[in-house]
Each structure stands twice: as C-alpha cells, then as structure tokens.
Coordinates of C-alpha atoms and ligand atoms in Angstrom, one line a residue:
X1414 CA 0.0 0.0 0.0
X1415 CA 1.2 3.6 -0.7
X1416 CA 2.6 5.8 2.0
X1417 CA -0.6 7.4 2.5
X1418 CA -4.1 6.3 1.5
X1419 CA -5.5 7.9 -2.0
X1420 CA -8.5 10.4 -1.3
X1421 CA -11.7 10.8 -2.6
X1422 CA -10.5 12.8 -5.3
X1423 CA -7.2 10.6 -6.1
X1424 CA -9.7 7.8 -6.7
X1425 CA -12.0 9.7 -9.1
X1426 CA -9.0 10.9 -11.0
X1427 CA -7.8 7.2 -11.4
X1428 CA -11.4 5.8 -12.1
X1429 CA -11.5 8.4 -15.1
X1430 CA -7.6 7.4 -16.3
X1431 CA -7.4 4.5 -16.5
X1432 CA -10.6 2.2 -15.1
X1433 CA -13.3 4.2 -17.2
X1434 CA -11.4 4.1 -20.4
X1435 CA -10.5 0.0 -20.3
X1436 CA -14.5 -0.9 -19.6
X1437 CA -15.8 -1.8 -22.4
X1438 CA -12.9 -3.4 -23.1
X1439 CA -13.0 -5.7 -19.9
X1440 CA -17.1 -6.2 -20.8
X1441 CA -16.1 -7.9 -24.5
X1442 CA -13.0 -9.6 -23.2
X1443 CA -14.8 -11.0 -20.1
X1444 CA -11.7 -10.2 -17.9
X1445 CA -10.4 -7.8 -16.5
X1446 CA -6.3 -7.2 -17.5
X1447 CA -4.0 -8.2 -15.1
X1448 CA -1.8 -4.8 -15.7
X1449 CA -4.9 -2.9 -14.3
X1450 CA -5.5 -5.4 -11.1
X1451 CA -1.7 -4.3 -10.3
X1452 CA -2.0 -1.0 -11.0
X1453 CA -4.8 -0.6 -8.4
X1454 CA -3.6 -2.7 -6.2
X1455 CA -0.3 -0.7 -5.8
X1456 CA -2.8 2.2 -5.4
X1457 CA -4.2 0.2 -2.4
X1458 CA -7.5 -0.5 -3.6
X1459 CA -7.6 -3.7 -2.3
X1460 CA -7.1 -2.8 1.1
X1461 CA -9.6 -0.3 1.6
X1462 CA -11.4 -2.0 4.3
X1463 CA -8.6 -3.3 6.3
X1464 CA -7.3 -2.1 9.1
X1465 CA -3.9 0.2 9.0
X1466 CA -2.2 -2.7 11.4
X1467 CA -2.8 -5.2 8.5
X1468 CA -1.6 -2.8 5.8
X1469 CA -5.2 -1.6 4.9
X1470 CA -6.4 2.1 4.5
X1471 CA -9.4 1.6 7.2
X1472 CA -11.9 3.4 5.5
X1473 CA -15.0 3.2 7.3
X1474 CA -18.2 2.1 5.6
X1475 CA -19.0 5.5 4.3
X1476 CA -16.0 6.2 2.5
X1477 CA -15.7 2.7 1.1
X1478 CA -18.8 2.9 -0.1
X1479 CA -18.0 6.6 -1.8
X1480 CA -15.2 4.8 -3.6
X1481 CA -16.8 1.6 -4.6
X1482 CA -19.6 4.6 -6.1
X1483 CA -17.3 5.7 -8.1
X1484 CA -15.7 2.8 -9.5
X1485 CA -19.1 1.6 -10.2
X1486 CA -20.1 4.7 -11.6
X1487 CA -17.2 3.3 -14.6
X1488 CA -16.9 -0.3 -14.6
X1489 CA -19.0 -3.1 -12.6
X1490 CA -16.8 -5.8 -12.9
X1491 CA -14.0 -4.1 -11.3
X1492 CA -16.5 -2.8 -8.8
X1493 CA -17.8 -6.3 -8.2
X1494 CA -14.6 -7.4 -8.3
X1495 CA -13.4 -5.6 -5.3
X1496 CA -16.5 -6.2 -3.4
X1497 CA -16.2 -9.5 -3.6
X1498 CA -12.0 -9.1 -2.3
X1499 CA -13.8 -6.4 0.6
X1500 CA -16.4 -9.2 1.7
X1501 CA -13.3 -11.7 2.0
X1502 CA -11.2 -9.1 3.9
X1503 CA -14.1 -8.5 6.4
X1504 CA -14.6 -11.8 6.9
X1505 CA -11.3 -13.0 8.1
X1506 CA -10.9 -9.5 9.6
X1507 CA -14.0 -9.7 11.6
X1508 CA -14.2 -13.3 11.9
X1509 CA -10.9 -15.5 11.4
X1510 CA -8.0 -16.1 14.2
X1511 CA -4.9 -14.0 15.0
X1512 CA -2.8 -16.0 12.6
X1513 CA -5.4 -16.1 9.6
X1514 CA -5.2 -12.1 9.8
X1515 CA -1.6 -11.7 10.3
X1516 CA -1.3 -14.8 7.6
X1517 CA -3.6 -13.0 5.0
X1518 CA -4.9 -9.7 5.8
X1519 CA -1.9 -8.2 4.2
X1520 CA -1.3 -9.9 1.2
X1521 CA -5.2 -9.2 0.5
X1522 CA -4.7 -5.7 1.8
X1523 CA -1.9 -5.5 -1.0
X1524 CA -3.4 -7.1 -4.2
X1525 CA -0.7 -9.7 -4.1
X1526 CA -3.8 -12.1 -3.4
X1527 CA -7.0 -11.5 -4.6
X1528 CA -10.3 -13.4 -2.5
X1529 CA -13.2 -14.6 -3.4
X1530 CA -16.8 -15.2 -1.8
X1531 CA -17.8 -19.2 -2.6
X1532 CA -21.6 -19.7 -1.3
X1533 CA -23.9 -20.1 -4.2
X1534 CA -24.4 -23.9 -5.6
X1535 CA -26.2 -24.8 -8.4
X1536 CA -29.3 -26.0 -6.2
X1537 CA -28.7 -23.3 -3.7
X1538 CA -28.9 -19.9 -4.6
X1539 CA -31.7 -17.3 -2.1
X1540 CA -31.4 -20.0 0.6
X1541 CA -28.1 -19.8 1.5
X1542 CA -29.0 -21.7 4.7
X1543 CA -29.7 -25.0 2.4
X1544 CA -26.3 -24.9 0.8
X1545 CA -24.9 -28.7 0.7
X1546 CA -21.1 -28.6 0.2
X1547 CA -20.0 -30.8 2.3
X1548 CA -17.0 -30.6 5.7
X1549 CA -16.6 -33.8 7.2
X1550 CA -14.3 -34.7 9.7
X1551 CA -10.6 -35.5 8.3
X1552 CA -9.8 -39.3 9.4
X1553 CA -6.2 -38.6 8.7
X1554 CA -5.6 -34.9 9.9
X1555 CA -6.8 -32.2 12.5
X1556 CA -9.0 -30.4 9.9
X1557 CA -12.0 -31.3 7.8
X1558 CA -12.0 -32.6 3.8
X1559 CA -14.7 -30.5 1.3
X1560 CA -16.6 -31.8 -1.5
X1561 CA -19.2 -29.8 -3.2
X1562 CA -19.9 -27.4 -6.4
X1563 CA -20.3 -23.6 -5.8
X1564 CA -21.1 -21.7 -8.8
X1565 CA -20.9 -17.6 -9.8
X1566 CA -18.1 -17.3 -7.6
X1567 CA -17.3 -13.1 -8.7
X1568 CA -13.5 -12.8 -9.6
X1569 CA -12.9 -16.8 -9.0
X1570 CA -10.8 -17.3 -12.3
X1571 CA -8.3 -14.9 -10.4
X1572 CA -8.7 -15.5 -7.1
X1573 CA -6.1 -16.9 -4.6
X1574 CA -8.4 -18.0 -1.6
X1575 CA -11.7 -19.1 -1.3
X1576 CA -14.2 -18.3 1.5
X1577 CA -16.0 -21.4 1.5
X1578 CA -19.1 -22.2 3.3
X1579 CA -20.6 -26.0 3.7
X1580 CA -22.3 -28.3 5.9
X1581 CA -21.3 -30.1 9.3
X1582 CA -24.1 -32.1 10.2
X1583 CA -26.9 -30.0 10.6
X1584 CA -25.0 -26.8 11.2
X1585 CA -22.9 -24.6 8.8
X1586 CA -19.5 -23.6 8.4
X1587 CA -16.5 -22.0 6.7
X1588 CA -12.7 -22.3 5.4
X1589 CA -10.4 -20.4 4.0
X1590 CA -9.5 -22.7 1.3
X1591 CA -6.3 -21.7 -1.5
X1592 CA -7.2 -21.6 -5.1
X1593 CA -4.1 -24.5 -5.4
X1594 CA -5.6 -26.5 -3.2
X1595 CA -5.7 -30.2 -4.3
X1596 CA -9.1 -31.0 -5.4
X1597 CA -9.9 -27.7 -6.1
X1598 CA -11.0 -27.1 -10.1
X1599 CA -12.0 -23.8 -11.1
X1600 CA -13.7 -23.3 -15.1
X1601 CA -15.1 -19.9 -15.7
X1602 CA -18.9 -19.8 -15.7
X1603 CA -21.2 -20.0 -18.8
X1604 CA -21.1 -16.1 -20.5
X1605 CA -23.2 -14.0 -18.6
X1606 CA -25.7 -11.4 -19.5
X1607 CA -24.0 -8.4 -17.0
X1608 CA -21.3 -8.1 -15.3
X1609 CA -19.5 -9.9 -18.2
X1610 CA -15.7 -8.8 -17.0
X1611 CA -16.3 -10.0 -13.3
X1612 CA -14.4 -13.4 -14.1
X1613 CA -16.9 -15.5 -12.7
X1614 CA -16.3 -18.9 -11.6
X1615 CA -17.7 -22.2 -11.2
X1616 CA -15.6 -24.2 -8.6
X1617 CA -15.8 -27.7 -8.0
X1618 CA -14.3 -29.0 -4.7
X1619 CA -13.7 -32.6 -4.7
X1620 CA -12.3 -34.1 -0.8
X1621 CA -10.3 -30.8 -0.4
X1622 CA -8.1 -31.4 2.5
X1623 CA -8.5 -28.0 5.0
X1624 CA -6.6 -27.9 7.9
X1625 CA -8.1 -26.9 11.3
X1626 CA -6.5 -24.0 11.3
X1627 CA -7.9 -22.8 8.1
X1628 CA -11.7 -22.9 9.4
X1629 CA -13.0 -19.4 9.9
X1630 CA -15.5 -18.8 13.5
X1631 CA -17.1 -20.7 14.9
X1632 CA -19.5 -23.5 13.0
X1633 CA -22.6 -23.0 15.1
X1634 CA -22.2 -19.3 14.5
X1635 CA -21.8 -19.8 10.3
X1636 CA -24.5 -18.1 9.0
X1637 CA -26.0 -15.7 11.7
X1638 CA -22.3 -14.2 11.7
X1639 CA -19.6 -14.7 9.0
X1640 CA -22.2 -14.8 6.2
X1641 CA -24.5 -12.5 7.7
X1642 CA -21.5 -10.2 8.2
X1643 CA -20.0 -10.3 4.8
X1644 CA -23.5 -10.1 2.8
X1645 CA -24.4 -7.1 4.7
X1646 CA -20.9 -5.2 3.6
X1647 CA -21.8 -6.8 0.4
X1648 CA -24.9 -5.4 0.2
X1649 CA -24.0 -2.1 1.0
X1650 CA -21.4 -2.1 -1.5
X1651 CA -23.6 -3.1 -4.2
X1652 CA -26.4 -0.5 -3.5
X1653 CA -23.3 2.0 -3.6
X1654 CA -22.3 1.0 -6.9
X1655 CA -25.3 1.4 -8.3
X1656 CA -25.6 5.3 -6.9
X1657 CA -22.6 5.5 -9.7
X1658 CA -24.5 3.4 -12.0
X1659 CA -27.4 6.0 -12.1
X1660 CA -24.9 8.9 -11.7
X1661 CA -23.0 7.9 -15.2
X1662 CA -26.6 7.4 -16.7
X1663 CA -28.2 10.6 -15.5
X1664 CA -25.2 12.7 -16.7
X1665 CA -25.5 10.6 -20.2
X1666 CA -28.8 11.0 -20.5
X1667 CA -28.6 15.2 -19.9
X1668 CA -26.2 15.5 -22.3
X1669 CA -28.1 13.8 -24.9
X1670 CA -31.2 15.0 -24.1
X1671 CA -29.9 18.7 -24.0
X1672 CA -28.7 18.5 -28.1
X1673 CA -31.0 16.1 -29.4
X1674 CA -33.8 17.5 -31.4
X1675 CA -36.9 16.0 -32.1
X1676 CA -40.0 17.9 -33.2
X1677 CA -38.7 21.1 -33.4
X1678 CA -37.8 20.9 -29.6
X1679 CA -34.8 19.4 -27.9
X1680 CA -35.4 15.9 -26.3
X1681 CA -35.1 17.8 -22.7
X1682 CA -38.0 19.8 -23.0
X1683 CA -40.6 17.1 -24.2
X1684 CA -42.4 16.5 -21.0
X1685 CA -42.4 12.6 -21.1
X1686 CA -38.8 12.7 -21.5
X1687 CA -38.4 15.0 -18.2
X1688 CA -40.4 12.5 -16.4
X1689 CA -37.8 9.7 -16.7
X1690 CA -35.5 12.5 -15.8
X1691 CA -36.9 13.4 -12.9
X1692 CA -37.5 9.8 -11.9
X1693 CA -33.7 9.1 -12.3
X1694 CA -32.8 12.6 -10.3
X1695 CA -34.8 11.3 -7.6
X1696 CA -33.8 7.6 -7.8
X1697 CA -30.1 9.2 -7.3
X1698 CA -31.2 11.5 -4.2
X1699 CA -33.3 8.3 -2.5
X1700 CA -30.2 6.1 -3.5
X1701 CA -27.4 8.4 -2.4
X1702 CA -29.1 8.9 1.0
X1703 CA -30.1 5.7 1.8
X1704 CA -26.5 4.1 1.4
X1705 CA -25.2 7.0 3.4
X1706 CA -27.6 6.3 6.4
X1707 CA -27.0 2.4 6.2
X1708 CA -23.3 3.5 5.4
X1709 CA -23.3 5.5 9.2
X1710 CA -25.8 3.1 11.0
X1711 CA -23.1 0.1 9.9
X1712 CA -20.1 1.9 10.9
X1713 CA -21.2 2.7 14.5
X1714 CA -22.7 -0.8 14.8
X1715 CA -26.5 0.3 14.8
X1716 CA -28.4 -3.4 15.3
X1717 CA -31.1 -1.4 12.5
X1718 CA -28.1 -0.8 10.0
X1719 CA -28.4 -4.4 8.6
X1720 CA -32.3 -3.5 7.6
X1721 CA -31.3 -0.1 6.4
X1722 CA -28.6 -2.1 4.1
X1723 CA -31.3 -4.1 2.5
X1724 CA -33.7 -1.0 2.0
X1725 CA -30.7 0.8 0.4
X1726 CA -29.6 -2.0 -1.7
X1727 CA -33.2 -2.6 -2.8
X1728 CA -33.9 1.3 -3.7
X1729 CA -30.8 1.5 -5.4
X1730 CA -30.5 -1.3 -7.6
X1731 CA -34.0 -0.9 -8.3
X1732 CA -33.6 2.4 -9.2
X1733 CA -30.5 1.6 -11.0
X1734 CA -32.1 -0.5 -13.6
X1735 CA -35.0 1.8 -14.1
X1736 CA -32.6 4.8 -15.0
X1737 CA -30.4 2.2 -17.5
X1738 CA -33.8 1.5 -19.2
X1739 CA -34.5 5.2 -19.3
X1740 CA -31.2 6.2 -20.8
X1741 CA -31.5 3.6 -23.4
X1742 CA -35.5 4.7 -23.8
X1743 CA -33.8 8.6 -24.0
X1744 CA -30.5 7.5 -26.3
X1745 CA -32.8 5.8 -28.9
X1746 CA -31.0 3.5 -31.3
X1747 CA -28.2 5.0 -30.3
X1748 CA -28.3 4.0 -27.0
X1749 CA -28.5 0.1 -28.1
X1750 CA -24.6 0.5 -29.7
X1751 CA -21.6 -1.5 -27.2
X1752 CA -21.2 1.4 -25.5
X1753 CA -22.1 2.4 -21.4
X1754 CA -25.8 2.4 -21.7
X1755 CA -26.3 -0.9 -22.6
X1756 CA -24.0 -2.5 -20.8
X1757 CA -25.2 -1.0 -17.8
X1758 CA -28.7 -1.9 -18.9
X1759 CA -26.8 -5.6 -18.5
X1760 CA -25.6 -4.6 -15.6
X1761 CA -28.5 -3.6 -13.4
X1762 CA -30.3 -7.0 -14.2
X1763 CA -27.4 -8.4 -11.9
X1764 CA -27.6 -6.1 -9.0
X1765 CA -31.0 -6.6 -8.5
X1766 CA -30.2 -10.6 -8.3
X1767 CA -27.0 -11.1 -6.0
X1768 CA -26.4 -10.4 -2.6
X1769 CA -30.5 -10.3 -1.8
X1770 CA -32.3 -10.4 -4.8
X1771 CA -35.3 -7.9 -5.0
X1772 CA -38.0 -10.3 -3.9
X1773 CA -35.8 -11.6 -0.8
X1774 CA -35.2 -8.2 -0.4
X1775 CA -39.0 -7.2 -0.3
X1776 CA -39.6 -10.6 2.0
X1777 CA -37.2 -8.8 4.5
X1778 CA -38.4 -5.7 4.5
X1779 CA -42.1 -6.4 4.6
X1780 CA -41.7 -8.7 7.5
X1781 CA -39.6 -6.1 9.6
X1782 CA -42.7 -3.6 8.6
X1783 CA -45.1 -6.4 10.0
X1784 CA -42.8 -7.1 12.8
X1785 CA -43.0 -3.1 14.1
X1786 CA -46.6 -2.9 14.0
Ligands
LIG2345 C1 -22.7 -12.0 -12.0 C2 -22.9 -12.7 -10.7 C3 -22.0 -12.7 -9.7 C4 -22.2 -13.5 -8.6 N1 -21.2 -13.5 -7.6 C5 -21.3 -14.4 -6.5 C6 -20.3 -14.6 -5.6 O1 -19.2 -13.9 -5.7 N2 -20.5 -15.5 -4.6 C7 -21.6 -16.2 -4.5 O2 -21.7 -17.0 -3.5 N3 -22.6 -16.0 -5.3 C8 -22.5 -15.2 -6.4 N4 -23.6 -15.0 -7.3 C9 -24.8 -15.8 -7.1 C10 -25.9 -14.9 -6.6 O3 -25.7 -14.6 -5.2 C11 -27.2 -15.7 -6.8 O4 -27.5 -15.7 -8.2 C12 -28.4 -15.2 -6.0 O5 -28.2 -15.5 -4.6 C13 -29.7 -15.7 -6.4 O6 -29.6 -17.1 -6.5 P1 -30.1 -17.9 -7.8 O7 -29.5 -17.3 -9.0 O8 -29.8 -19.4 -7.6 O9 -31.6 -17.7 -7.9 P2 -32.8 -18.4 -7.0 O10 -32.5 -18.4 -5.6 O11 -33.1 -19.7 -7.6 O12 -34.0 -17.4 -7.3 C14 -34.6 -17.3 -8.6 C15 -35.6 -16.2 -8.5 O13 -36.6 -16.6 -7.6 C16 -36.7 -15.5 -6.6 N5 -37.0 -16.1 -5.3 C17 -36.3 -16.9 -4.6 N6 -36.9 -17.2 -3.4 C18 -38.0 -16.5 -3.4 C19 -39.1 -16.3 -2.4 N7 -39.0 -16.9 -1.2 N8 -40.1 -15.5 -2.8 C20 -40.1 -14.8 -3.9 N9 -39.2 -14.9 -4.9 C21 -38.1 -15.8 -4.6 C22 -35.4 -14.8 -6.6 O14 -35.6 -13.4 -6.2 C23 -35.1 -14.9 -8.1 O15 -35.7 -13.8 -8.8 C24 -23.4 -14.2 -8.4 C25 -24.4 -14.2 -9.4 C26 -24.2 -13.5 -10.6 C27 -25.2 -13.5 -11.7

C-alpha cells in the first residue's frame, strides 16, 4: 500500500484514467487485465477495508462505499470485483484467528492475493441456509475434507483464496481454502448477461483437505455471523455501486437530451422525457441517501443498520435499472450500440439478483414492517 491512502479525489481521477477508459474493453474480453489489477492494487485499492495494522487504509463504511460509487459509476466488474475481495477481507478480519489475519490480511490488503466469496451452488442460490457442500471430519488430519460445487463465484478465475461455506451435520460452516488446493478445479462460468468482466467462476471441490486452522468462526455461528457479516458489507457495496451506475446514466442522459432535437424541440424539454428524468434525479437522491444512512448506521454498529442495508440496496438497484432503461429509452437507437448504456442496462439485471435479490429483499423488508406494528 502507498505511504498514505488515496482520497476521494485521487480515486475519481484514477477511475477516469485509467478504469473508465479500459470498460468496455473488460465487458467484451470478459476479464479484467491483469496490468490494471496491479496498478490498483499498488494504489491500495484492495485494502480499503482493512485495518492500517494489516496494511489496509481503514476506511469506514461511508468512504468505502463513496469509492466503490465511483468505481461503479465506470466499470462493474472491477466494482464487483473488489467487493467481492472487501467481503473476504471483512470476513477473516472480523471473523478469522490472529494468525489467519496476520497470515492474510496483508497480502489481501496489498493485491498480491485476490479473495473470493464461494456460497452459491447450483441447487442453492436465495437460501443460503440449504447450501450442501459438504466438511466432514478428516480421518487422517486435525481439519475437515470439502466436497461440493459452488457456482458464480465473482473474480474466482483470479482469485487466490476461497471463503468457502458447507455443511457439518446439521449446522454450517466456513474455510479459507487456497485456489491450489488439491481437489480444487475452477472453469469460468457460462457467458453472462451483465457483469460480463467480473471473471466468474464455477468451482468444484472434490475431498479438499482444510486444515483446522484454516476454518474461519465458529461453525454454530456460520451463517447468523460470517455470512451475515459479509453479505451485509456486500450489500451495502452493491447498493453503492449502483448510486454511480445511475450517476453515469443521468449525466449521459442530460447531455443527450440537451442536443437532441426532435419535433422542433430538444429531447429535454418534451415533458415525457423529463419525467424519466426526474424519476432518475430522484432515484439518485433516494439512492445516495439511503447508502449514506446504512453507510453511518453500519459503521457505529447500529443493530437497524443491517435493515437499512437491504432498504438501500433494494432502492438502489432498483432504481438503477430503471434509469439504464430510461437512458437507453432517451439514447434511442443510439443507445442500443456497445457502449455504457447498454451495458449498464446488463448490468443492473445483476444487481437486482446477488447479494439479496429484490423479492428476498421485499420478503425482509415487509416482515420487519409487520414485525413493528
Ligand atoms: C454476476 C454474478 C456474480 C455473482 N457472484 C457471486 C459470488 O461472488 N459469490 C456467491 O456465492 N454467489 C454469487 N452469485 C450468485 C448470486 O448470489 C445468486 O445468483 C443469488 O443468490 C440468487 O440465487 P439464484 O441465482 O440461484 O436464484 P434463485 O435463488 O433460484 O432465485 C430465482 C428467482 O426466484 C426468486 N425467489 C427466490 N426465493 C423467493 C421467495 N421466497 N419469494 C419470492 N421470490 C423468490 C429470486 O428473487 C429470483 O428472482 C453471483 C451471481 C451473478 C449473476
């Protein structure tokens, strides 16, 4: 990590160098180059979340969430990307023994390895709490031995360690497992609609050998804390990204709308077209502030800031698509070409499906509404 932590502004700056211009790019190569992953890592990207005393820049939950904004206001896949690597960080962080931190906490914090988040399976996706990889008891050693298949694993063709949750018995648990692991076979996944430069993964885990010491908490405590934990970062961060989303497409869609004529009139000042404008202004506004309340209530450990994250995520996202269809609606034809409309019309169909998907998200947030009455 650099001497001192990039700001706000040092971020933007390197967002509109060198992330914004390689995005398409990444979107029709379906990776993202391993030149950039460096570059940001030596910029200390990766460590955003973790603490100074494990080479990390601490930010708290507002100020990652600023910067993951404004990568995703670029590029989704290297937003998603570094989610994914935050979620990890937290995790061990949060949840994992002295040694797993000092072990890993820095190499993550520095880029020099790159994690990965492995709980969906291809039976398994909303109900996490069904997931069937699984730990059983190693005959021959002190840990346990994984078998199981985990699929749409976000930057899993790169990644060097695996957070991977399973089964003991009838309660859950988790290991840090390395991508070399014996056993371990990673493929990328089938080509994906959105978030096409996100080098997905498909991992199949076949008697995996884990030591003891590679478990992460406790295994009574799987779900209710490391998963709970890291979604709910997760969460945030995606409902952050998508505040950039809509940004980039309101901006896109002023522009265009401002010199486009139509019917002797610019496209701005047909009314129908300033109603999806003002929709999207006020998508932003709802958006923005909503991920900056959940952002606050997370950070000072606020038992209502996991609820606030799931409202956030859901008005984002949801707000985020609508404004990608608008600006496509508003571009015309022109708005159909490979170009930042329509792939984050791609896009926004994933945010609304990972980490909560709008219905779960609905199911949570009506039941905490039924639950206050
Ligand atoms: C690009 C991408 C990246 C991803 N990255 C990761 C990752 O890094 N790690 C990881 O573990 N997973 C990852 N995932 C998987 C993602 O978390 C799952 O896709 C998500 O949890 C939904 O699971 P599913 O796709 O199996 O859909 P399902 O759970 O089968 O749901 C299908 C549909 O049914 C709806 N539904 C489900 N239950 C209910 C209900 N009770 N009531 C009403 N509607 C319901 C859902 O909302 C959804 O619309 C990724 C997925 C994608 C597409």
């Amino acid at each position: 990590v650099s001497a001192s932590p990039q700001s706000e502004a040092e971020v933007a700056a390197l967002v509109a160098a060198i992330v914004d211009p390689a995005a398409t790019t990444i979107d029709r190569d379906g990776r993202i180059p391993r030149e950039l992953i460096d570059q940001l890592a030596a910029c200390g990207w990766f460590g955003w979340n973790v603490s100074p005393a494990y080479a990390g820049s601490g930010h708290d939950d507002n100020a990652l969430g600023r910067r993951h904004a404004l990568v995703g206001s670029a590029c989704s896949a290297v937003r998603a990307v570094l989610t994914a690597h935050a979620m990890v960080c937290a995790a061990i962080e949060r949840w994992g023994r002295d040694d797993q931190r000092v072990t890993w906490l820095p190499a993550l914090a520095r880029g020099h390895a790159l994690g990965a988040f492995a709980l969906t399976e291809p039976e398994h996706g909303s109900d996490a709490s069904a997931i069937a990889t699984s730990f059983n008891k190693d005959k021959d050693g002190d840990g346990y031995r994984i078998s199981g298949r985990k699929c749409w694993i976000t930057g899993g063709t790169v990644a060097t360690v695996f957070v991977v949750f399973g089964r003991v018995g009838d309660s859950h648990a988790a290991a840090l497992v390395p991508a070399d692991s014996v056993g371990l076979s990673i493929r990328p996944s089938a080509q994906l609609h959105g978030f096409r430069g996100a080098m997905v993964a498909d991992i199949d885990l076949d008697d995996v050998a884990v030591a003891s010491a590679m478990m992460l908490g406790r295994p009574t405590a799987t779900l209710s804390f490391v998963v709970a934990h890291a979604l709910e970062l997760g969460r945030l961060l995606v409902a952050w990204g998508a505040v950039g989303m809509i940004r980039t497409l309101l901006s896109l869609t002023l522009s265009h709308a401002a010199t486009r004529r139509q019917f002797n009139a610019r496209l701005l000042d047909h009314q129908l077209v300033q109603r999806r404008i003002a929709d999207m202004t006020a998508g932003l506004r709802a958006a923005t502030l909503l991920c900056e309340s959940a952002s606050r209530m997370r950070s000072a450990a606020d038992p209502a800031g996991a609820l606030e994250g799931v409202v956030a995520k859901y008005t984002a996202t949801r707000a985020a698509r609508e404004a990608a269809q608008s600006t496509v609606q508003i571009l015309g034809a022109s708005g159909l070409r490979e170009g930042v409309a329509e792939r984050f019309l791609r896009d926004s169909a994933v945010l609304e499906l990972i980490e909560g998907s709008t219905e779960i998200s609905q199911i949570i947030i009506a039941r905490s509404a039924a639950l206050a009455l």
